Amino acid sequence: MTKQYTPGTHPDLPPPTRTRGPIAWMRLNLFSSPLNALLTILSVWLLWLIVPGIMEWIALDSIWTASDRKDCWAQMNEPRDGACWAFIKSSFQLFLFGWYPEDLRWRPMLCFLLFLIAVVGILKDDLPGKRYWLWYAVAFPFIATWLLIGGFGLTPVPTTKFGGILLTLIVGIASLSFSLPIGILLALGRRSKLPALRTVCVLFIEFIRGVPLITLLFVASTMLMYFLPPGSTFDILMRVLIMVTLFASAYIAEVVRGGLQGLSSGQYEAADSLGLNYWRAHQLIILPQALKISIPGIINTFIGAFKDSTLVIIIGMMDILGLGRARLNDPEWLGLAPELYIFVSLFFFICCFSMARYSLSLEKRLATEHKQ
Amino acid sequence: MTSNRNKSRSLVLRLWRHQESRAVIIQILTMIAIFALIALIAQNVVVNLAAVGKEFSFGFLLWPAAYDITFSPFIEYTNQSTHLRAAAVGALNTLLVALLGIIAASILGFTLGILRLSRNWLVSRIVYVFIEFVRNVPILIHILAIYSMIVVLLPPAKKSYGLPDGIFFLSNRGFYVPSPIFEAGASIVGIIFVLAVISAIIFRQWAKRVQNQTGRIYPVFWISVAIVVGATGIAFLATGMPLSWDIPALKGFNFKGGMALKPEFLALWLALSYYTACFIAEIVRAGILAVNSGQTEAAHAIGLRHNRTLQLVVIPQALRVIVPPLCSQYLNLTKNSSLAIAIGYMDITATIGGISLMQTGKEMETMLIVMGFYLVISLIISAFMNWFNRRIKLTER
């Protein structure tokens, strides 16, 4: 039975518990239960153990100018006390361009600029003359090939001189731009009503998805020569690009197929009832919707393909990772593995994380559009 | 004559305009193109192989391999063994690291996924940073970095870390753990363990039937544990404890005895596990978030406690979302294990697809074996996952 008060005699209630401010926030988010309190204390302890040491090693005690590792270590209290970023700094040009001739390095740089313009052209929706931007994006890989390899008025550069981040980006971007159209065709083939066509596409996709990329790269480096007409030679970079592209396109095909399956059959029927043939229906009605749904998946596949481009070091190509590992055997910088791996990881992290964030924001934007 | 040509053209046109006949024409043309391509490639292969004096045969599998494999825990291997045996060792090593990797990645992945959903802000943030960092760096860098950390940063065998000292040893030679020695009678314990597991499964089914018929609930989990642990424990004691441990000990520059997890194996296993675990964590998180919160509320409303809600309502529904992408992560882990070749762990790609290929020059045959092996594993894992997926599928009435 609750106690009855006559009006005016009720004692003051205790003030409500805090719901705002740092203390309330901590109570709610860090110490809401004994288990959570324990977890919080454990995490703080873990951070305390790890973070200060790493920070000191990476930033506070690091050395940025030195001629070799001995010199680096001489500047520290004791060897390996801090990171020796002088190693990365001294090889930075090499890491960027590989052995690309120094007086021609404006070409890869121009390529990169053109690439950025193409990316902006594709991603921004509200650009005037969107059509021309898209045509430019389609033409970009060919312009880039001409700029990088040369010929037709430019000094030719053999592909064996490519290396470092330049090579990583070439493998990543090439597989990215050619695998999308091939992947879309494969996805359409897999959903085709024609059994022969469908079987071929299914076999191809499942075969590629069933084997590791590294075996395909071995095929490219050791076996592909046997498949070609006798006497023909084929650049190793080209062979690798073909394999990486085929690999990525099989995965993209599956993503696009998911997008196609996500459309209701009413869309196909509507297209049919308008009297559109197969290609017009796909061009105008099916693909724009299916691709929109599958954009996040496609970007995820691109991220995967970009990360997989590191595998080319196993068949002896010198991308950023391969070149870095070669530098590790240099007597001047012998054994500075942690510095190298942190640098290379950071490069990949920045590229892949920004792509992932973009995909996430796109997903959110598309989701709200669907919700209306 | 002109009328004749017109007629024949119109026949082709008519066939082309008719939907069904066009489908047949397209398919015939596709098949012709594909077979022409295959024939062209086959002919090129024959000509090219003849030009370098090679022939296509698997006879080389019986030649002595003449290289060493340092890590062969299951079958005997010396450098006098055949290439076939080297391939078998490699296949088993791949399966070993893939299986252990899948187990570790699942446990770690589910833990990370649940921690990521924790209401504790700090924990969820730390896990988020870890997951994002690991996911966005190529697996090859993880493998190489872990390997170089083990080889460069860990102390030599003489100064190895003991965890606890005297039983486990962690050094740049690898991780040494005691290995079990089974004595007479151990097989009886093993048989009784298997029997106990089987009877526990039968008990579970019986308890489920009883619950369906009468609504009575037994503490199934604890009784099954009691059956398995109790029966095995009693058998173990009754046969006179037929198990002892071979503890590794430092002799000279390296350890003798015990079981050695070599640096290559450790690095590959660790990197594959935590890399895949981060993907699994995101899958688990998405799966749990996909279960409508109304389901939890409904379960609470009909009086289920928190644990039972999770067990009976949330997890079964989340699993439906989780299993298909989980399956492809398991496949990815198995395929990524082929990166072993970068650090010299002798899996199938490194043995038959690496050294045997280089020694015999049989590119075609060795790559066929390696690809066939991975294809078979992929098919088995997807078949299993399809079966599992069907089992937990929503039964719509």
mmCIF file with all atom_site columns, C-alpha atoms in Angstrom, chain A residues 202-309:
data_model
loop_
_atom_site.group_PDB
_atom_site.id
_atom_site.type_symbol
_atom_site.label_atom_id
_atom_site.label_alt_id
_atom_site.label_comp_id
_atom_site.label_asym_id
_atom_site.label_entity_id
_atom_site.label_seq_id
_atom_site.pdbx_PDB_ins_code
_atom_site.Cartn_x
_atom_site.Cartn_y
_atom_site.Cartn_z
_atom_site.occupancy
_atom_site.B_iso_or_equiv
_atom_site.pdbx_formal_charge
_atom_site.auth_seq_id
_atom_site.auth_comp_id
_atom_site.auth_asym_id
_atom_site.auth_atom_id
_atom_site.pdbx_PDB_model_num
ATOM 1   C CA . VAL A 1 202 ? 28.634 -20.961 -64.777 1.00 0.00 ? 202 VAL A CA 1
ATOM 2   C CA . LEU A 1 203 ? 31.644 -23.191 -65.439 1.00 0.00 ? 203 LEU A CA 1
ATOM 3   C CA . PHE A 1 204 ? 33.918 -20.203 -65.959 1.00 0.00 ? 204 PHE A CA 1
ATOM 4   C CA . ILE A 1 205 ? 32.727 -18.338 -62.846 1.00 0.00 ? 205 ILE A CA 1
ATOM 5   C CA . GLU A 1 206 ? 32.811 -21.365 -60.574 1.00 0.00 ? 206 GLU A CA 1
ATOM 6   C CA . PHE A 1 207 ? 36.219 -22.436 -61.833 1.00 0.00 ? 207 PHE A CA 1
ATOM 7   C CA . ILE A 1 208 ? 37.769 -19.017 -61.217 1.00 0.00 ? 208 ILE A CA 1
ATOM 8   C CA . ARG A 1 209 ? 36.127 -18.694 -57.819 1.00 0.00 ? 209 ARG A CA 1
ATOM 9   C CA . GLY A 1 210 ? 37.201 -22.180 -56.820 1.00 0.00 ? 210 GLY A CA 1
ATOM 10  C CA . VAL A 1 211 ? 40.944 -21.761 -57.253 1.00 0.00 ? 211 VAL A CA 1
ATOM 11  C CA . PRO A 1 212 ? 43.276 -19.328 -55.462 1.00 0.00 ? 212 PRO A CA 1
ATOM 12  C CA . LEU A 1 213 ? 44.539 -16.334 -57.417 1.00 0.00 ? 213 LEU A CA 1
ATOM 13  C CA . ILE A 1 214 ? 48.087 -17.484 -56.867 1.00 0.00 ? 214 ILE A CA 1
ATOM 14  C CA . THR A 1 215 ? 47.567 -20.600 -59.013 1.00 0.00 ? 215 THR A CA 1
ATOM 15  C CA . LEU A 1 216 ? 46.178 -18.407 -61.800 1.00 0.00 ? 216 LEU A CA 1
ATOM 16  C CA . LEU A 1 217 ? 49.267 -16.216 -61.508 1.00 0.00 ? 217 LEU A CA 1
ATOM 17  C CA . PHE A 1 218 ? 51.450 -19.308 -61.781 1.00 0.00 ? 218 PHE A CA 1
ATOM 18  C CA . VAL A 1 219 ? 49.531 -20.211 -64.908 1.00 0.00 ? 219 VAL A CA 1
ATOM 19  C CA . ALA A 1 220 ? 50.204 -16.716 -66.233 1.00 0.00 ? 220 ALA A CA 1
ATOM 20  C CA . SER A 1 221 ? 53.905 -16.881 -65.478 1.00 0.00 ? 221 SER A CA 1
ATOM 21  C CA . THR A 1 222 ? 54.693 -20.456 -66.498 1.00 0.00 ? 222 THR A CA 1
ATOM 22  C CA . MET A 1 223 ? 51.939 -21.907 -68.652 1.00 0.00 ? 223 MET A CA 1
ATOM 23  C CA . LEU A 1 224 ? 50.293 -19.181 -70.701 1.00 0.00 ? 224 LEU A CA 1
ATOM 24  C CA . MET A 1 225 ? 53.107 -19.302 -73.249 1.00 0.00 ? 225 MET A CA 1
ATOM 25  C CA . TYR A 1 226 ? 52.055 -22.815 -74.236 1.00 0.00 ? 226 TYR A CA 1
ATOM 26  C CA . PHE A 1 227 ? 48.513 -21.656 -75.000 1.00 0.00 ? 227 PHE A CA 1
ATOM 27  C CA . LEU A 1 228 ? 49.586 -19.023 -77.499 1.00 0.00 ? 228 LEU A CA 1
ATOM 28  C CA . PRO A 1 229 ? 50.630 -19.574 -81.107 1.00 0.00 ? 229 PRO A CA 1
ATOM 29  C CA . PRO A 1 230 ? 54.269 -20.727 -81.283 1.00 0.00 ? 230 PRO A CA 1
ATOM 30  C CA . GLY A 1 231 ? 56.822 -17.986 -81.336 1.00 0.00 ? 231 GLY A CA 1
ATOM 31  C CA . SER A 1 232 ? 54.584 -15.263 -79.935 1.00 0.00 ? 232 SER A CA 1
ATOM 32  C CA . THR A 1 233 ? 55.894 -13.455 -76.903 1.00 0.00 ? 233 THR A CA 1
ATOM 33  C CA . PHE A 1 234 ? 53.687 -11.749 -74.459 1.00 0.00 ? 234 PHE A CA 1
ATOM 34  C CA . ASP A 1 235 ? 54.647 -9.252  -71.839 1.00 0.00 ? 235 ASP A CA 1
ATOM 35  C CA . ILE A 1 236 ? 54.559 -10.719 -68.309 1.00 0.00 ? 236 ILE A CA 1
ATOM 36  C CA . LEU A 1 237 ? 52.763 -7.643  -66.944 1.00 0.00 ? 237 LEU A CA 1
ATOM 37  C CA . MET A 1 238 ? 50.098 -8.074  -69.628 1.00 0.00 ? 238 MET A CA 1
ATOM 38  C CA . ARG A 1 239 ? 49.661 -11.755 -68.758 1.00 0.00 ? 239 ARG A CA 1
ATOM 39  C CA . VAL A 1 240 ? 49.314 -10.937 -65.079 1.00 0.00 ? 240 VAL A CA 1
ATOM 40  C CA . LEU A 1 241 ? 46.807 -8.170  -65.806 1.00 0.00 ? 241 LEU A CA 1
ATOM 41  C CA . ILE A 1 242 ? 44.681 -10.564 -67.863 1.00 0.00 ? 242 ILE A CA 1
ATOM 42  C CA . MET A 1 243 ? 44.626 -13.110 -65.043 1.00 0.00 ? 243 MET A CA 1
ATOM 43  C CA . VAL A 1 244 ? 43.869 -10.568 -62.301 1.00 0.00 ? 244 VAL A CA 1
ATOM 44  C CA . THR A 1 245 ? 41.099 -9.090  -64.471 1.00 0.00 ? 245 THR A CA 1
ATOM 45  C CA . LEU A 1 246 ? 39.516 -12.480 -65.139 1.00 0.00 ? 246 LEU A CA 1
ATOM 46  C CA . PHE A 1 247 ? 39.741 -13.277 -61.437 1.00 0.00 ? 247 PHE A CA 1
ATOM 47  C CA . ALA A 1 248 ? 38.037 -10.051 -60.377 1.00 0.00 ? 248 ALA A CA 1
ATOM 48  C CA . SER A 1 249 ? 35.406 -10.325 -63.110 1.00 0.00 ? 249 SER A CA 1
ATOM 49  C CA . ALA A 1 250 ? 34.203 -13.704 -61.818 1.00 0.00 ? 250 ALA A CA 1
ATOM 50  C CA . TYR A 1 251 ? 33.619 -12.166 -58.391 1.00 0.00 ? 251 TYR A CA 1
ATOM 51  C CA . ILE A 1 252 ? 31.954 -9.083  -59.856 1.00 0.00 ? 252 ILE A CA 1
ATOM 52  C CA . ALA A 1 253 ? 29.706 -11.359 -61.904 1.00 0.00 ? 253 ALA A CA 1
ATOM 53  C CA . GLU A 1 254 ? 28.409 -12.898 -58.690 1.00 0.00 ? 254 GLU A CA 1
ATOM 54  C CA . VAL A 1 255 ? 27.796 -9.489  -57.109 1.00 0.00 ? 255 VAL A CA 1
ATOM 55  C CA . VAL A 1 256 ? 25.942 -8.248  -60.190 1.00 0.00 ? 256 VAL A CA 1
ATOM 56  C CA . ARG A 1 257 ? 23.943 -11.472 -60.310 1.00 0.00 ? 257 ARG A CA 1
ATOM 57  C CA . GLY A 1 258 ? 22.855 -10.740 -56.750 1.00 0.00 ? 258 GLY A CA 1
ATOM 58  C CA . GLY A 1 259 ? 21.733 -7.294  -57.903 1.00 0.00 ? 259 GLY A CA 1
ATOM 59  C CA . LEU A 1 260 ? 19.840 -8.783  -60.847 1.00 0.00 ? 260 LEU A CA 1
ATOM 60  C CA . GLN A 1 261 ? 18.103 -11.257 -58.556 1.00 0.00 ? 261 GLN A CA 1
ATOM 61  C CA . GLY A 1 262 ? 17.147 -8.401  -56.259 1.00 0.00 ? 262 GLY A CA 1
ATOM 62  C CA . LEU A 1 263 ? 14.931 -6.890  -58.948 1.00 0.00 ? 263 LEU A CA 1
ATOM 63  C CA . SER A 1 264 ? 11.320 -7.958  -58.984 1.00 0.00 ? 264 SER A CA 1
ATOM 64  C CA . SER A 1 265 ? 10.165 -9.847  -62.067 1.00 0.00 ? 265 SER A CA 1
ATOM 65  C CA . GLY A 1 266 ? 7.676  -7.025  -62.655 1.00 0.00 ? 266 GLY A CA 1
ATOM 66  C CA . GLN A 1 267 ? 10.558 -4.932  -63.995 1.00 0.00 ? 267 GLN A CA 1
ATOM 67  C CA . TYR A 1 268 ? 11.334 -7.533  -66.677 1.00 0.00 ? 268 TYR A CA 1
ATOM 68  C CA . GLU A 1 269 ? 7.654  -7.867  -67.542 1.00 0.00 ? 269 GLU A CA 1
ATOM 69  C CA . ALA A 1 270 ? 7.247  -4.090  -67.755 1.00 0.00 ? 270 ALA A CA 1
ATOM 70  C CA . ALA A 1 271 ? 10.197 -3.915  -70.136 1.00 0.00 ? 271 ALA A CA 1
ATOM 71  C CA . ASP A 1 272 ? 8.738  -6.702  -72.246 1.00 0.00 ? 272 ASP A CA 1
ATOM 72  C CA . SER A 1 273 ? 5.332  -5.055  -72.382 1.00 0.00 ? 273 SER A CA 1
ATOM 73  C CA . LEU A 1 274 ? 6.948  -1.861  -73.639 1.00 0.00 ? 274 LEU A CA 1
ATOM 74  C CA . GLY A 1 275 ? 8.228  -3.918  -76.541 1.00 0.00 ? 275 GLY A CA 1
ATOM 75  C CA . LEU A 1 276 ? 11.906 -3.462  -75.690 1.00 0.00 ? 276 LEU A CA 1
ATOM 76  C CA . ASN A 1 277 ? 14.250 -6.166  -76.883 1.00 0.00 ? 277 ASN A CA 1
ATOM 77  C CA . TYR A 1 278 ? 16.747 -7.898  -74.576 1.00 0.00 ? 278 TYR A CA 1
ATOM 78  C CA . TRP A 1 279 ? 19.611 -5.403  -74.889 1.00 0.00 ? 279 TRP A CA 1
ATOM 79  C CA . ARG A 1 280 ? 17.446 -2.266  -74.785 1.00 0.00 ? 280 ARG A CA 1
ATOM 80  C CA . ALA A 1 281 ? 15.553 -3.610  -71.772 1.00 0.00 ? 281 ALA A CA 1
ATOM 81  C CA . HIS A 1 282 ? 18.798 -4.294  -69.950 1.00 0.00 ? 282 HIS A CA 1
ATOM 82  C CA . GLN A 1 283 ? 20.350 -1.009  -70.962 1.00 0.00 ? 283 GLN A CA 1
ATOM 83  C CA . LEU A 1 284 ? 17.386 1.160   -70.010 1.00 0.00 ? 284 LEU A CA 1
ATOM 84  C CA . ILE A 1 285 ? 15.589 -0.672  -67.225 1.00 0.00 ? 285 ILE A CA 1
ATOM 85  C CA . ILE A 1 286 ? 17.310 -3.675  -65.704 1.00 0.00 ? 286 ILE A CA 1
ATOM 86  C CA . LEU A 1 287 ? 20.992 -2.782  -65.431 1.00 0.00 ? 287 LEU A CA 1
ATOM 87  C CA . PRO A 1 288 ? 20.615 0.777   -64.065 1.00 0.00 ? 288 PRO A CA 1
ATOM 88  C CA . GLN A 1 289 ? 18.610 -0.602  -61.149 1.00 0.00 ? 289 GLN A CA 1
ATOM 89  C CA . ALA A 1 290 ? 20.614 -3.800  -60.658 1.00 0.00 ? 290 ALA A CA 1
ATOM 90  C CA . LEU A 1 291 ? 23.953 -1.983  -60.738 1.00 0.00 ? 291 LEU A CA 1
ATOM 91  C CA . LYS A 1 292 ? 22.715 0.592   -58.273 1.00 0.00 ? 292 LYS A CA 1
ATOM 92  C CA . ILE A 1 293 ? 21.887 -2.139  -55.774 1.00 0.00 ? 293 ILE A CA 1
ATOM 93  C CA . SER A 1 294 ? 25.201 -3.862  -56.319 1.00 0.00 ? 294 SER A CA 1
ATOM 94  C CA . ILE A 1 295 ? 27.510 -0.828  -56.153 1.00 0.00 ? 295 ILE A CA 1
ATOM 95  C CA . PRO A 1 296 ? 28.588 -1.495  -52.544 1.00 0.00 ? 296 PRO A CA 1
ATOM 96  C CA . GLY A 1 297 ? 29.323 -5.116  -53.397 1.00 0.00 ? 297 GLY A CA 1
ATOM 97  C CA . ILE A 1 298 ? 31.258 -4.068  -56.475 1.00 0.00 ? 298 ILE A CA 1
ATOM 98  C CA . ILE A 1 299 ? 33.366 -1.657  -54.432 1.00 0.00 ? 299 ILE A CA 1
ATOM 99  C CA . ASN A 1 300 ? 34.049 -4.418  -51.914 1.00 0.00 ? 300 ASN A CA 1
ATOM 100 C CA . THR A 1 301 ? 35.211 -6.627  -54.764 1.00 0.00 ? 301 THR A CA 1
ATOM 101 C CA . PHE A 1 302 ? 37.471 -3.823  -55.950 1.00 0.00 ? 302 PHE A CA 1
ATOM 102 C CA . ILE A 1 303 ? 38.959 -3.511  -52.483 1.00 0.00 ? 303 ILE A CA 1
ATOM 103 C CA . GLY A 1 304 ? 39.630 -7.243  -52.504 1.00 0.00 ? 304 GLY A CA 1
ATOM 104 C CA . ALA A 1 305 ? 41.187 -7.086  -55.963 1.00 0.00 ? 305 ALA A CA 1
ATOM 105 C CA . PHE A 1 306 ? 43.356 -4.162  -54.938 1.00 0.00 ? 306 PHE A CA 1
ATOM 106 C CA . LYS A 1 307 ? 44.610 -6.050  -51.891 1.00 0.00 ? 307 LYS A CA 1
ATOM 107 C CA . ASP A 1 308 ? 45.142 -9.175  -53.984 1.00 0.00 ? 308 ASP A CA 1
ATOM 108 C CA . SER A 1 309 ? 47.394 -7.226  -56.321 1.00 0.00 ? 309 SER A CA 1
#
